[in-house]
Coordinates of C-alpha atoms and ligand atoms in Angstrom, one line a residue:
Chain E
M34 CA -10.0 13.3 -6.1
E35 CA -10.7 11.7 -9.5
R36 CA -7.7 10.0 -11.0
T37 CA -8.0 11.8 -14.3
T38 CA -8.0 15.2 -12.6
I39 CA -4.9 14.3 -10.8
D40 CA -3.2 13.1 -14.0
L41 CA -4.2 16.3 -15.7
W42 CA -2.8 18.6 -12.9
V43 CA 0.4 16.6 -12.6
G44 CA 0.8 17.0 -16.3
V45 CA 0.3 20.7 -16.2
F46 CA 2.7 20.9 -13.2
V47 CA 5.5 19.0 -14.8
A48 CA 5.1 21.0 -18.1
M49 CA 5.3 24.2 -16.1
G50 CA 8.4 23.0 -14.3
I51 CA 10.1 22.0 -17.5
A52 CA 9.1 25.3 -19.1
A53 CA 10.7 27.1 -16.2
L54 CA 13.9 25.1 -16.5
L55 CA 14.0 25.8 -20.3
F56 CA 13.4 29.5 -19.6
L57 CA 16.3 29.5 -17.2
A58 CA 18.6 27.6 -19.6
L59 CA 17.7 29.5 -22.7
K60 CA 16.7 33.0 -21.7
V61 CA 18.6 33.5 -18.5
G62 CA 21.7 31.3 -19.0
N63 CA 24.0 31.3 -22.1
I64 CA 23.2 28.1 -23.7
G65 CA 23.3 28.4 -27.5
G66 CA 25.9 31.1 -27.2
F67 CA 29.4 30.6 -28.4
E68 CA 30.0 27.6 -26.1
A69 CA 27.6 25.5 -28.2
G70 CA 29.1 26.8 -31.5
S71 CA 32.6 26.5 -32.8
V72 CA 35.3 28.1 -30.7
Y73 CA 39.0 28.5 -31.0
T74 CA 41.6 28.7 -28.3
T75 CA 44.2 31.4 -27.9
H76 CA 46.3 32.7 -25.1
A77 CA 47.4 36.0 -23.7
N78 CA 50.2 36.8 -21.3
F79 CA 50.0 39.4 -18.6
D80 CA 52.5 40.7 -16.0
N81 CA 49.7 40.9 -13.5
I82 CA 46.3 39.5 -14.0
G83 CA 44.7 41.5 -11.2
G84 CA 41.4 39.9 -10.3
L85 CA 41.0 37.9 -13.5
K86 CA 39.4 34.5 -13.0
A87 CA 38.5 31.5 -15.1
K88 CA 35.1 31.9 -16.8
A89 CA 35.4 35.7 -16.9
P90 CA 33.9 37.1 -20.1
V91 CA 36.1 38.3 -22.9
K92 CA 34.7 41.4 -24.7
S93 CA 35.6 43.2 -27.8
A94 CA 34.0 46.6 -28.3
G95 CA 31.7 45.7 -25.4
V96 CA 30.4 42.6 -27.1
L97 CA 30.9 39.2 -25.5
V98 CA 33.2 37.2 -27.8
G99 CA 34.5 34.4 -25.5
R100 CA 35.6 33.4 -22.0
V101 CA 38.7 32.8 -20.0
T102 CA 39.1 29.0 -19.8
E103 CA 42.2 28.7 -17.6
I104 CA 44.8 30.8 -15.9
R105 CA 48.3 29.5 -15.3
F106 CA 51.8 30.6 -14.6
D107 CA 54.1 30.6 -17.6
N108 CA 57.5 29.2 -16.4
D109 CA 59.4 30.6 -19.4
S110 CA 58.3 34.2 -19.4
Y111 CA 57.5 34.4 -15.7
Q112 CA 54.2 35.9 -16.6
A113 CA 50.6 34.9 -16.0
E114 CA 49.1 33.1 -19.0
A115 CA 45.4 33.3 -19.7
I116 CA 43.9 30.7 -22.1
L117 CA 41.0 32.2 -23.9
S118 CA 38.3 30.5 -25.8
L119 CA 36.8 32.8 -28.4
S120 CA 33.8 32.4 -30.7
S121 CA 34.8 31.6 -34.3
Q122 CA 32.6 34.2 -35.9
Chain D
M255 CA 20.8 11.0 12.2
G256 CA 22.0 7.4 12.0
V257 CA 18.5 6.1 12.2
S258 CA 17.2 8.4 9.5
T259 CA 20.1 7.4 7.2
R260 CA 19.0 3.8 7.7
F261 CA 15.4 4.8 7.1
F262 CA 16.6 6.5 3.8
F263 CA 18.2 3.3 2.6
L264 CA 15.3 1.1 3.6
L265 CA 13.1 3.5 1.7
L266 CA 15.2 3.2 -1.5
L267 CA 15.2 -0.6 -1.1
H268 CA 11.3 -0.5 -1.0
S269 CA 11.0 1.7 -4.1
G270 CA 10.3 -1.2 -6.5
T271 CA 6.6 -1.2 -6.0
C272 CA 6.0 2.4 -6.8
F273 CA 8.3 2.2 -9.9
R274 CA 6.0 -0.6 -11.1
R275 CA 3.0 1.5 -10.3
P276 CA 3.8 5.1 -11.3
Q277 CA 0.2 6.1 -10.5
L278 CA 1.2 6.0 -6.8
I279 CA 4.0 8.6 -7.4
L280 CA 1.7 10.8 -9.6
R281 CA -0.7 11.1 -6.6
E282 CA 2.1 12.3 -4.4
I283 CA 3.4 14.7 -7.0
F284 CA -0.1 16.1 -6.9
S285 CA -0.2 16.5 -3.1
S286 CA 3.4 17.8 -2.7
G287 CA 3.9 19.6 -6.0
V288 CA 0.7 20.8 -7.4
L289 CA -0.7 21.9 -4.1
S290 CA 2.4 23.9 -3.4
L291 CA 2.2 25.7 -6.8
I292 CA 0.4 28.8 -5.6
I293 CA 2.6 29.6 -2.7
I294 CA 5.7 29.0 -4.7
L295 CA 4.6 31.2 -7.7
V296 CA 3.4 34.1 -5.5
S297 CA 6.4 34.0 -3.2
G298 CA 8.8 33.8 -6.2
L299 CA 7.2 36.8 -7.8
F300 CA 7.4 39.0 -4.7
V301 CA 10.9 38.0 -3.8
G302 CA 12.0 38.9 -7.3
M303 CA 10.2 42.2 -7.2
V304 CA 11.9 43.1 -3.9
L305 CA 15.2 42.0 -5.3
G306 CA 14.6 44.3 -8.3
M307 CA 13.8 47.2 -6.1
Q308 CA 16.7 46.7 -3.6
G309 CA 19.1 45.8 -6.3
Y310 CA 18.3 48.9 -8.2
E311 CA 18.9 51.1 -5.2
T312 CA 22.3 49.7 -4.5
L313 CA 23.5 49.4 -8.2
Q314 CA 22.5 52.9 -9.2
T315 CA 24.9 54.4 -6.5
Y316 CA 27.6 52.8 -8.6
G317 CA 26.1 53.7 -11.9
S318 CA 25.6 50.2 -13.0
E319 CA 21.8 49.7 -13.1
E320 CA 22.1 47.6 -16.2
A321 CA 23.7 44.9 -14.0
L322 CA 20.3 44.5 -12.3
G323 CA 19.4 41.4 -14.4
V324 CA 22.7 39.8 -13.3
L325 CA 22.0 40.5 -9.7
V326 CA 18.4 39.3 -9.7
S327 CA 19.1 36.2 -11.7
L328 CA 22.3 35.1 -9.9
S329 CA 20.8 35.6 -6.5
L330 CA 17.7 33.6 -7.5
V331 CA 19.3 30.8 -9.5
R332 CA 22.1 30.2 -7.1
E333 CA 20.6 30.8 -3.7
L334 CA 17.2 32.1 -3.2
G335 CA 15.4 29.9 -5.7
P336 CA 16.5 26.6 -4.2
V337 CA 16.6 27.7 -0.6
V338 CA 13.4 29.7 -0.3
A339 CA 11.5 27.3 -2.4
A340 CA 12.7 24.4 -0.2
L341 CA 11.8 26.3 3.0
L342 CA 8.3 26.9 1.7
F343 CA 8.1 23.3 0.5
A344 CA 9.1 22.1 4.0
S345 CA 6.4 24.1 5.7
R346 CA 3.7 23.4 3.1
A347 CA 4.4 19.8 1.9
G348 CA 6.8 18.5 4.5
S349 CA 4.5 19.2 7.4
A350 CA 1.5 17.7 5.5
I351 CA 3.5 14.5 4.9
T352 CA 4.4 14.2 8.6
A353 CA 0.9 14.9 9.8
E354 CA -0.6 12.4 7.4
I355 CA 1.8 9.6 8.1
G356 CA 1.7 10.2 11.8
L357 CA -2.1 10.1 11.8
M358 CA -2.2 7.0 9.7
K359 CA 0.0 5.4 12.3
A360 CA -2.0 6.7 15.2
T361 CA -5.3 5.4 13.7
E362 CA -3.6 2.0 13.0
Q363 CA -3.9 2.4 9.2
L364 CA -0.3 1.4 8.8
A365 CA -0.7 -1.6 11.1
A366 CA -3.9 -2.6 9.2
M367 CA -1.9 -2.4 6.0
E368 CA 0.8 -4.6 7.4
M369 CA -1.9 -7.1 8.5
M370 CA -3.1 -7.2 4.9
A371 CA 0.5 -8.2 4.0
V372 CA 1.1 -4.8 2.3
D373 CA 4.4 -3.1 3.3
P374 CA 3.7 0.5 4.3
L375 CA 7.3 1.4 3.4
A376 CA 6.7 0.4 -0.1
R377 CA 3.0 1.5 -0.4
V378 CA 2.9 4.7 1.6
V379 CA 6.4 6.0 2.3
A380 CA 8.4 5.4 -0.9
P381 CA 5.8 7.0 -3.3
R382 CA 5.8 10.1 -1.1
F383 CA 9.6 10.3 -1.2
W384 CA 9.7 10.1 -5.0
G385 CA 6.8 12.5 -5.4
G386 CA 8.7 15.1 -3.2
V387 CA 12.0 14.5 -4.8
I388 CA 10.6 15.0 -8.3
S389 CA 8.5 18.1 -7.3
M390 CA 11.2 20.0 -5.5
P391 CA 13.5 21.0 -8.4
L392 CA 10.6 21.8 -10.6
L393 CA 9.1 24.1 -7.9
A394 CA 12.5 25.7 -7.3
A395 CA 12.9 26.4 -11.1
M396 CA 9.4 27.9 -11.2
F397 CA 10.3 30.0 -8.2
S398 CA 13.4 31.3 -9.9
A399 CA 11.7 31.9 -13.2
M400 CA 8.9 33.8 -11.4
G401 CA 11.4 35.8 -9.4
I402 CA 13.3 36.9 -12.5
F403 CA 10.0 37.9 -14.1
G404 CA 9.3 39.9 -10.9
G405 CA 12.7 41.6 -11.1
Y406 CA 12.0 42.4 -14.7
L407 CA 8.6 43.9 -13.9
V408 CA 10.1 46.2 -11.2
G409 CA 13.4 46.9 -12.9
V410 CA 12.5 47.3 -16.5
V411 CA 8.7 47.9 -16.7
L412 CA 8.4 50.0 -13.5
I413 CA 11.8 51.8 -13.0
G414 CA 12.9 51.8 -16.6
V415 CA 16.2 50.0 -16.7
D416 CA 17.2 49.3 -20.3
E417 CA 15.6 46.0 -21.3
G418 CA 18.3 45.0 -23.7
S419 CA 21.1 45.3 -21.2
F420 CA 19.0 43.7 -18.5
W421 CA 18.7 40.5 -20.4
S422 CA 22.1 40.5 -22.3
Q423 CA 24.1 41.1 -19.2
M424 CA 22.2 38.4 -17.4
Q425 CA 22.9 36.0 -20.2
A426 CA 26.6 36.9 -20.2
A427 CA 26.9 36.4 -16.5
V428 CA 24.8 33.3 -15.8
D429 CA 26.5 30.1 -16.7
I430 CA 24.3 27.1 -17.5
R431 CA 26.5 24.6 -15.7
E432 CA 28.0 26.6 -12.9
D433 CA 24.8 28.4 -11.9
I434 CA 21.6 26.7 -13.3
L435 CA 22.7 23.1 -13.1
N436 CA 24.1 23.6 -9.7
G437 CA 20.9 25.3 -8.6
V438 CA 19.0 22.2 -9.8
I439 CA 21.4 19.9 -7.9
K440 CA 20.9 22.0 -4.8
S441 CA 17.1 21.9 -4.9
T442 CA 17.2 18.1 -5.6
V443 CA 19.4 17.6 -2.5
F444 CA 17.0 19.8 -0.5
G445 CA 14.1 17.8 -1.8
I446 CA 15.6 14.6 -0.6
A447 CA 16.5 16.1 2.8
V448 CA 13.0 17.5 3.4
T449 CA 11.0 14.5 2.3
V450 CA 13.2 12.0 4.2
I451 CA 12.9 14.2 7.4
A452 CA 9.2 14.6 7.0
L453 CA 8.6 10.9 6.3
F454 CA 10.8 9.8 9.1
E455 CA 9.2 12.1 11.7
G456 CA 5.8 10.9 10.7
Y457 CA 6.8 7.2 10.7
D458 CA 8.5 7.7 14.1
A459 CA 5.9 9.8 15.8
P460 CA 4.3 8.6 19.0
P461 CA 0.7 7.5 18.0
T462 CA -1.0 10.3 19.9
A463 CA -2.4 13.7 19.0
E464 CA 0.4 15.4 20.9
G465 CA 3.0 13.1 19.3
V466 CA 1.8 13.9 15.8
S467 CA 1.7 17.7 16.4
R468 CA 5.2 17.7 17.8
A469 CA 6.5 15.6 15.0
T470 CA 5.0 18.1 12.5
T471 CA 6.7 21.0 14.2
R472 CA 10.0 19.1 14.3
T473 CA 9.7 18.5 10.6
V474 CA 9.6 22.2 9.8
V475 CA 12.4 23.1 12.2
T476 CA 14.7 20.2 11.4
S477 CA 14.3 20.5 7.6
S478 CA 14.8 24.3 7.7
L479 CA 18.0 23.9 9.5
A480 CA 19.1 21.0 7.2
I481 CA 18.4 23.2 4.2
L482 CA 20.4 26.1 5.4
M483 CA 23.4 23.9 6.5
L484 CA 23.3 21.8 3.4
D485 CA 23.2 25.0 1.4
F486 CA 26.4 26.2 3.0
V487 CA 28.2 22.9 2.4
L488 CA 27.0 22.7 -1.2
T489 CA 27.9 26.3 -2.0
A490 CA 31.3 25.8 -0.6
F491 CA 31.8 22.8 -2.9
M492 CA 30.3 24.3 -6.0
F493 CA 31.5 27.9 -6.1
R494 CA 34.7 27.7 -4.2
G495 CA 37.6 29.0 -6.3
V496 CA 35.4 29.8 -9.3
Chain V
M72 CA -3.6 -31.3 13.9
N73 CA -5.2 -30.0 10.7
D74 CA -8.5 -29.9 12.6
Y75 CA -7.3 -26.7 14.3
S76 CA -7.0 -23.2 12.8
V77 CA -5.1 -22.0 15.8
N78 CA -3.2 -24.3 18.1
I79 CA -1.2 -22.6 20.9
E80 CA 0.9 -24.7 23.2
S81 CA 2.8 -23.4 26.3
L82 CA 3.1 -19.9 24.9
S83 CA 4.9 -17.3 27.0
F84 CA 5.7 -13.8 25.9
A85 CA 7.6 -10.9 27.5
Y86 CA 8.2 -7.3 26.4
D87 CA 11.8 -6.9 27.2
K88 CA 11.8 -8.5 30.7
R89 CA 8.2 -7.9 31.6
A90 CA 6.2 -11.1 31.2
V91 CA 2.8 -10.4 29.6
L92 CA 1.6 -13.9 28.7
K93 CA 2.4 -17.0 30.7
N94 CA 2.0 -20.6 29.6
I95 CA -1.0 -20.2 27.4
H96 CA -2.7 -23.2 25.8
L97 CA -5.4 -22.4 23.3
K98 CA -7.1 -24.2 20.5
A99 CA -9.6 -23.0 17.9
R100 CA -11.3 -25.6 15.9
R101 CA -12.1 -24.8 12.2
G102 CA -15.5 -23.1 12.0
Q103 CA -15.7 -22.0 15.6
V104 CA -16.1 -18.6 17.1
I105 CA -13.7 -18.3 20.1
A106 CA -13.8 -15.5 22.6
I107 CA -10.8 -14.4 24.5
M108 CA -11.8 -12.3 27.5
G109 CA -10.1 -10.3 30.1
S110 CA -9.8 -6.9 31.4
S111 CA -7.8 -4.2 29.7
G112 CA -4.1 -4.6 29.7
C113 CA -4.2 -8.4 30.4
G114 CA -2.4 -9.1 27.1
K115 CA -5.3 -9.8 24.6
T116 CA -4.0 -7.6 21.9
T117 CA -0.5 -9.0 22.4
L118 CA -1.9 -12.5 21.9
L119 CA -3.4 -11.4 18.6
K120 CA -0.2 -9.8 17.5
I121 CA 1.6 -13.1 18.2
I122 CA -0.9 -15.1 16.2
S123 CA -0.6 -12.7 13.3
G124 CA 3.2 -12.8 13.4
A125 CA 3.8 -9.2 14.4
L126 CA 5.5 -10.4 17.6
R127 CA 7.5 -13.6 18.2
P128 CA 6.7 -15.9 21.1
T129 CA 9.4 -15.9 23.8
E130 CA 8.6 -19.6 24.5
G131 CA 6.2 -22.2 23.2
A132 CA 4.7 -22.9 19.8
V133 CA 1.9 -21.1 17.9
H134 CA 0.5 -23.0 14.9
V135 CA -1.8 -21.0 12.6
E136 CA -3.4 -22.8 9.7
G137 CA -0.9 -25.5 10.1
V138 CA 2.3 -23.4 10.1
D139 CA 4.5 -22.5 13.0
V140 CA 4.3 -18.7 13.2
G141 CA 7.3 -18.3 15.4
R142 CA 9.6 -19.9 12.8
L143 CA 8.4 -17.9 9.7
D144 CA 10.6 -15.2 8.1
Q145 CA 9.1 -11.9 6.9
A146 CA 8.0 -13.4 3.5
G147 CA 6.4 -16.3 5.3
I148 CA 4.5 -14.1 7.6
Y149 CA 3.2 -12.0 4.7
A150 CA 2.2 -15.2 2.9
L151 CA 0.3 -16.3 6.1
R152 CA -1.4 -12.9 6.5
R153 CA -3.0 -13.2 3.1
R154 CA -5.0 -16.0 4.7
L155 CA -5.8 -14.0 7.8
G156 CA -8.2 -11.1 8.3
M157 CA -8.0 -8.7 11.2
L158 CA -10.6 -6.2 12.4
F159 CA -8.9 -3.4 14.3
Q160 CA -10.6 -1.9 17.3
F161 CA -11.5 1.4 15.5
G162 CA -11.7 -0.1 12.1
A163 CA -8.5 1.5 10.8
L164 CA -10.0 2.4 7.5
F165 CA -7.9 4.4 5.1
T166 CA -9.1 7.9 5.5
D167 CA -8.0 9.1 2.1
M168 CA -10.1 6.5 0.2
T169 CA -13.8 5.9 -0.2
V170 CA -15.6 2.9 1.3
Y171 CA -15.4 1.2 -2.1
D172 CA -11.7 1.8 -2.5
N173 CA -11.0 0.6 1.1
V174 CA -12.7 -2.8 0.3
A175 CA -11.0 -3.0 -3.1
F176 CA -7.6 -2.2 -1.6
P177 CA -6.5 -5.8 -0.7
M178 CA -7.7 -7.1 -4.0
R179 CA -5.8 -4.4 -6.0
E180 CA -2.7 -5.0 -4.0
H181 CA -2.6 -8.8 -4.1
T182 CA -4.4 -9.8 -7.3
D183 CA -4.4 -8.8 -10.9
L184 CA -8.1 -9.1 -11.3
P185 CA -9.7 -6.8 -13.9
E186 CA -11.5 -3.7 -12.5
D187 CA -15.0 -5.0 -13.3
M188 CA -14.4 -8.2 -11.5
I189 CA -13.1 -6.3 -8.5
R190 CA -16.2 -4.2 -8.6
D191 CA -18.4 -7.3 -8.4
L192 CA -16.4 -8.6 -5.5
V193 CA -16.4 -5.3 -3.6
L194 CA -20.2 -5.0 -3.9
L195 CA -20.6 -8.6 -2.8
K196 CA -18.5 -8.0 0.4
L197 CA -20.3 -4.7 1.1
Q198 CA -23.7 -6.4 0.5
A199 CA -22.6 -9.0 3.1
V200 CA -22.2 -6.3 5.7
G201 CA -25.3 -4.4 4.5
L202 CA -23.5 -1.3 3.3
R203 CA -23.6 -1.6 -0.5
G204 CA -25.4 1.7 -0.4
A205 CA -22.5 3.4 1.3
Q206 CA -19.9 2.6 -1.3
H207 CA -19.3 6.2 -2.3
L208 CA -19.0 7.6 1.3
T209 CA -15.6 8.5 2.9
P210 CA -14.7 7.0 6.3
A211 CA -15.3 10.4 7.9
E212 CA -19.0 10.2 6.9
L213 CA -19.5 6.8 8.6
S214 CA -20.8 6.2 12.1
G215 CA -18.6 4.0 14.4
G216 CA -20.7 0.9 13.8
M217 CA -20.7 1.4 10.0
A218 CA -17.0 2.0 9.9
R219 CA -16.4 -1.3 11.7
R220 CA -18.7 -3.1 9.2
V221 CA -16.8 -1.6 6.3
A222 CA -13.5 -2.7 8.0
L223 CA -15.0 -6.1 8.3
A224 CA -15.9 -6.2 4.6
R225 CA -12.3 -5.1 3.8
S226 CA -10.8 -7.8 6.0
I227 CA -12.8 -10.6 4.3
A228 CA -12.0 -9.2 0.9
L229 CA -9.5 -12.0 0.1
D230 CA -11.6 -14.7 1.7
P231 CA -9.4 -15.4 4.8
K232 CA -9.4 -18.7 6.6
L233 CA -9.1 -17.1 10.0
M234 CA -10.5 -13.8 11.3
L235 CA -9.1 -12.0 14.3
Y236 CA -11.2 -9.3 15.9
D237 CA -9.7 -6.9 18.4
E238 CA -12.4 -5.5 20.6
P239 CA -15.1 -5.4 17.9
F240 CA -17.7 -4.2 20.3
A241 CA -15.9 -1.4 22.1
G242 CA -17.6 2.0 21.9
L243 CA -20.7 0.9 20.0
D244 CA -24.3 1.5 20.8
P245 CA -26.4 -1.6 21.7
I246 CA -27.9 -1.9 18.3
A247 CA -24.7 -1.6 16.3
L248 CA -23.2 -4.0 18.8
G249 CA -25.8 -6.6 18.1
V250 CA -25.3 -6.1 14.4
I251 CA -21.6 -6.7 14.6
G252 CA -22.1 -9.7 16.8
D253 CA -24.6 -11.2 14.3
L254 CA -22.2 -10.5 11.5
I255 CA -19.3 -12.3 13.2
R256 CA -21.4 -15.4 13.7
R257 CA -23.0 -15.3 10.3
L258 CA -19.8 -14.7 8.3
T259 CA -18.0 -17.5 10.3
D260 CA -20.8 -19.9 9.4
T261 CA -21.4 -18.9 5.7
L262 CA -17.7 -18.4 4.7
G263 CA -16.4 -21.4 6.6
L264 CA -14.0 -19.2 8.7
T265 CA -12.6 -19.6 12.2
S266 CA -13.0 -16.4 14.3
L267 CA -11.0 -15.3 17.3
V268 CA -12.8 -12.5 19.1
V269 CA -10.9 -10.5 21.7
T270 CA -13.3 -8.6 23.9
H271 CA -14.4 -7.6 27.3
D272 CA -18.0 -7.4 26.4
V273 CA -19.3 -10.6 28.1
Q274 CA -23.0 -10.5 27.4
E275 CA -22.7 -9.9 23.7
S276 CA -20.0 -12.4 23.1
L277 CA -21.6 -15.2 25.2
K278 CA -24.5 -15.0 22.7
I279 CA -22.4 -15.8 19.7
V280 CA -19.4 -17.8 20.6
D281 CA -18.7 -21.5 20.9
Y282 CA -16.0 -21.4 23.5
V283 CA -14.5 -18.8 25.9
Y284 CA -11.0 -18.3 27.3
F285 CA -10.6 -16.0 30.3
I286 CA -7.2 -14.4 30.7
S287 CA -6.1 -12.5 33.8
E288 CA -2.6 -11.1 34.2
G289 CA -1.3 -13.2 31.4
V290 CA -2.6 -16.5 32.6
I291 CA -5.7 -18.5 31.3
V292 CA -7.8 -18.6 34.5
A293 CA -11.0 -20.2 33.1
Q294 CA -12.4 -21.6 29.9
G295 CA -15.5 -23.3 28.8
T296 CA -18.7 -23.1 26.6
P297 CA -20.9 -20.1 27.2
D298 CA -23.3 -22.2 29.4
E299 CA -20.4 -23.4 31.5
I300 CA -19.2 -19.8 31.9
R301 CA -22.6 -18.5 32.9
A302 CA -22.8 -21.2 35.5
S303 CA -19.3 -20.8 36.7
T304 CA -18.7 -20.1 40.4
L305 CA -15.1 -19.1 40.0
P306 CA -15.0 -15.7 41.7
Y307 CA -13.1 -14.0 38.8
V308 CA -15.5 -15.2 36.2
H309 CA -18.5 -14.4 38.3
Q310 CA -17.2 -10.8 38.8
F311 CA -16.6 -10.5 35.1
V312 CA -19.9 -12.0 33.9
H313 CA -21.9 -9.9 36.4
G314 CA -19.9 -6.8 36.0
E315 CA -19.1 -6.2 39.7
A316 CA -16.8 -3.3 40.4
D317 CA -14.7 -5.0 43.1
G318 CA -13.7 -8.6 43.6
P319 CA -10.6 -10.6 42.7
M320 CA -10.0 -7.9 40.1
A321 CA -9.3 -5.1 42.5
F322 CA -10.9 -1.7 41.9
H323 CA -7.7 0.0 43.2
Y324 CA -4.5 0.1 41.2
P325 CA -1.8 -1.1 43.6
A326 CA -0.8 1.9 45.7
P327 CA 0.8 2.8 49.1
A328 CA -1.5 3.0 52.0
Y329 CA -3.9 5.9 51.5
D330 CA -3.0 7.8 54.7
L331 CA 0.6 7.6 53.7
D332 CA -0.1 9.1 50.4
L333 CA -2.1 11.9 52.0
G334 CA 0.7 12.7 54.3
V335 CA -1.4 12.1 57.5
Q336 CA 1.6 10.5 59.2
H337 CA 3.7 13.6 59.2
A338 CA 5.9 13.5 62.2
Ligands
LIG564 N1 5.0 -2.3 22.8 C1 4.9 -2.6 24.1 N2 6.0 -2.6 24.9 C2 6.0 -2.8 26.2 N3 4.8 -3.2 26.9 C3 3.7 -3.3 26.1 C4 3.7 -3.0 24.7 N4 2.4 -3.1 24.3 C5 1.7 -3.5 25.4 N5 2.4 -3.6 26.5 C6 2.0 -4.0 27.8 O1 1.5 -5.3 27.7 C7 0.4 -5.5 28.5 C8 -0.7 -6.1 27.6 O2 -1.1 -5.2 26.6 P1 -2.3 -5.5 25.6 O3 -2.0 -6.8 25.0 O4 -2.4 -4.4 24.7 O5 -3.5 -5.6 26.5 P2 -5.1 -5.7 26.2 O6 -5.2 -5.7 24.7 O7 -5.6 -6.9 26.8 O8 -5.7 -4.5 26.8 C9 0.0 -4.1 29.0 O9 0.3 -4.1 30.4 C10 0.8 -3.1 28.2 O10 1.2 -2.1 29.1
LIG565 MG1 -6.1 -4.3 23.4

């Protein structure tokens, strides 16, 4: 196999692989969403969080506005406290 | 196991030559990566189409067809992409590596190289390792991307799931670090496992026709098992308690 | 001392516990072609491996080009090998490269010569073995004799001082055999090499060599110039030179008595 043919194909291959990774990161994943922009942190207390977990989406009117960053037990109120990180817009 | 770990470190130790001559690695990316392209792209497409079909059947009983994008993408990015691509890689590229090195040994090509004061570990083994390790995550990413496209074709184009919610729910659910980056890490680990097994089996094969053919079979069997076991271990570490 | 390319004194070698070579004394004067003969399994390849540093002597000293091979570390052995050439029994050409790239391989690995100078050198070496026209072929397209000539061109690529040949005549037709024999002699004379030829082909090698060593079961049993060997009355040498099936070298592999094996003596 000619050296230049190999170089060309390897170039195409690597470009395709990087394109696939970019597709996954940009189109499939949520890079460039609120995580990359400015966020502010707030918290909400619940008597019972049910199945809520960290990284669960926070929605307002069905629109994704942020994520649950952390869940902990509030020793003062004896409630579950969810720390939310919400998009600034 | 101990011997192949030693082999792995020897191989890293002998990687200097091929870093100084990247052309050696490019050749191996060609034979491991480029030559595996077709099988990876076609398999990815079909796996994604099946996921789209099966996922739709299940989801619609709960009235949540719009979650199809989530189901397809998470299955692919977290599990099927890295695992199936690595299994295909083991049988397509891994077996070729073992057979080639085994035959080079059987026909005294490796001994001849040593007689010319060229170290086969540095000249033959290390470039194949790096070629495989670089190719594997790229192939897995292409597999996943192709699969998501296949799921889109079946779900949105064929069945008629709403395109907007297909993508937006997917984007809301798939996390770049938790899912995509972990998928890349998985496929890199699989790439290391498969190439080390393939190279070791070839290098260790008895120099006969029978020895090489057995070693080739062993490469496919051992690396498939290694992929599945490593997948369990990595998944346990990565997604536990998320 | 410096007169000898190879000087082996009291060499013994054993794989694990099994003695393969016993008390070998062998000298090769610069510019000579030396034959080492003996039947298969007598330790000829093992001897070449010791000379090239792939195996270490169990006892005795092996001096090659003035250095004691047994005392070299890996780097020293690689340095020595740059001055050695070895022709493997079946050529051992790199099957994924053309003839040209095979011959260029040692130059590309060990020198920083520009590509056009490598080209001149490769063509020179191929011309020496008469295969300049075959430079674009792959090893799969070569006959056995041609493959061995290409391998020969590759092994002289870096102008070695000492050439080792492991059964260069095995499996060749009479014409190719004569060609290889001629080449060994001619290259030795024109390039000022020393050649060590391991073989069991008596007739061909007696034509081209200066001195012969006979090894049997790890011991040197006879030595001499070709004329002395031809005239030898030693039974072993006589059997070998005249190709007789039975003699001191038994036709039968050691076995229990035949009738015992057949079970004739069933009680
Ligand atoms: N790696 C090895 N381990 C153990 N024994 C070996 C090994 N290689 C060769 N032998 C034995 O040493 C003897 C000499 O082998 P070798 O030098 O290849 O013979 P020759 O080249 O004269 O046919 C043989 O009996 C062979 O079985
Ligand atoms: Mg031999």
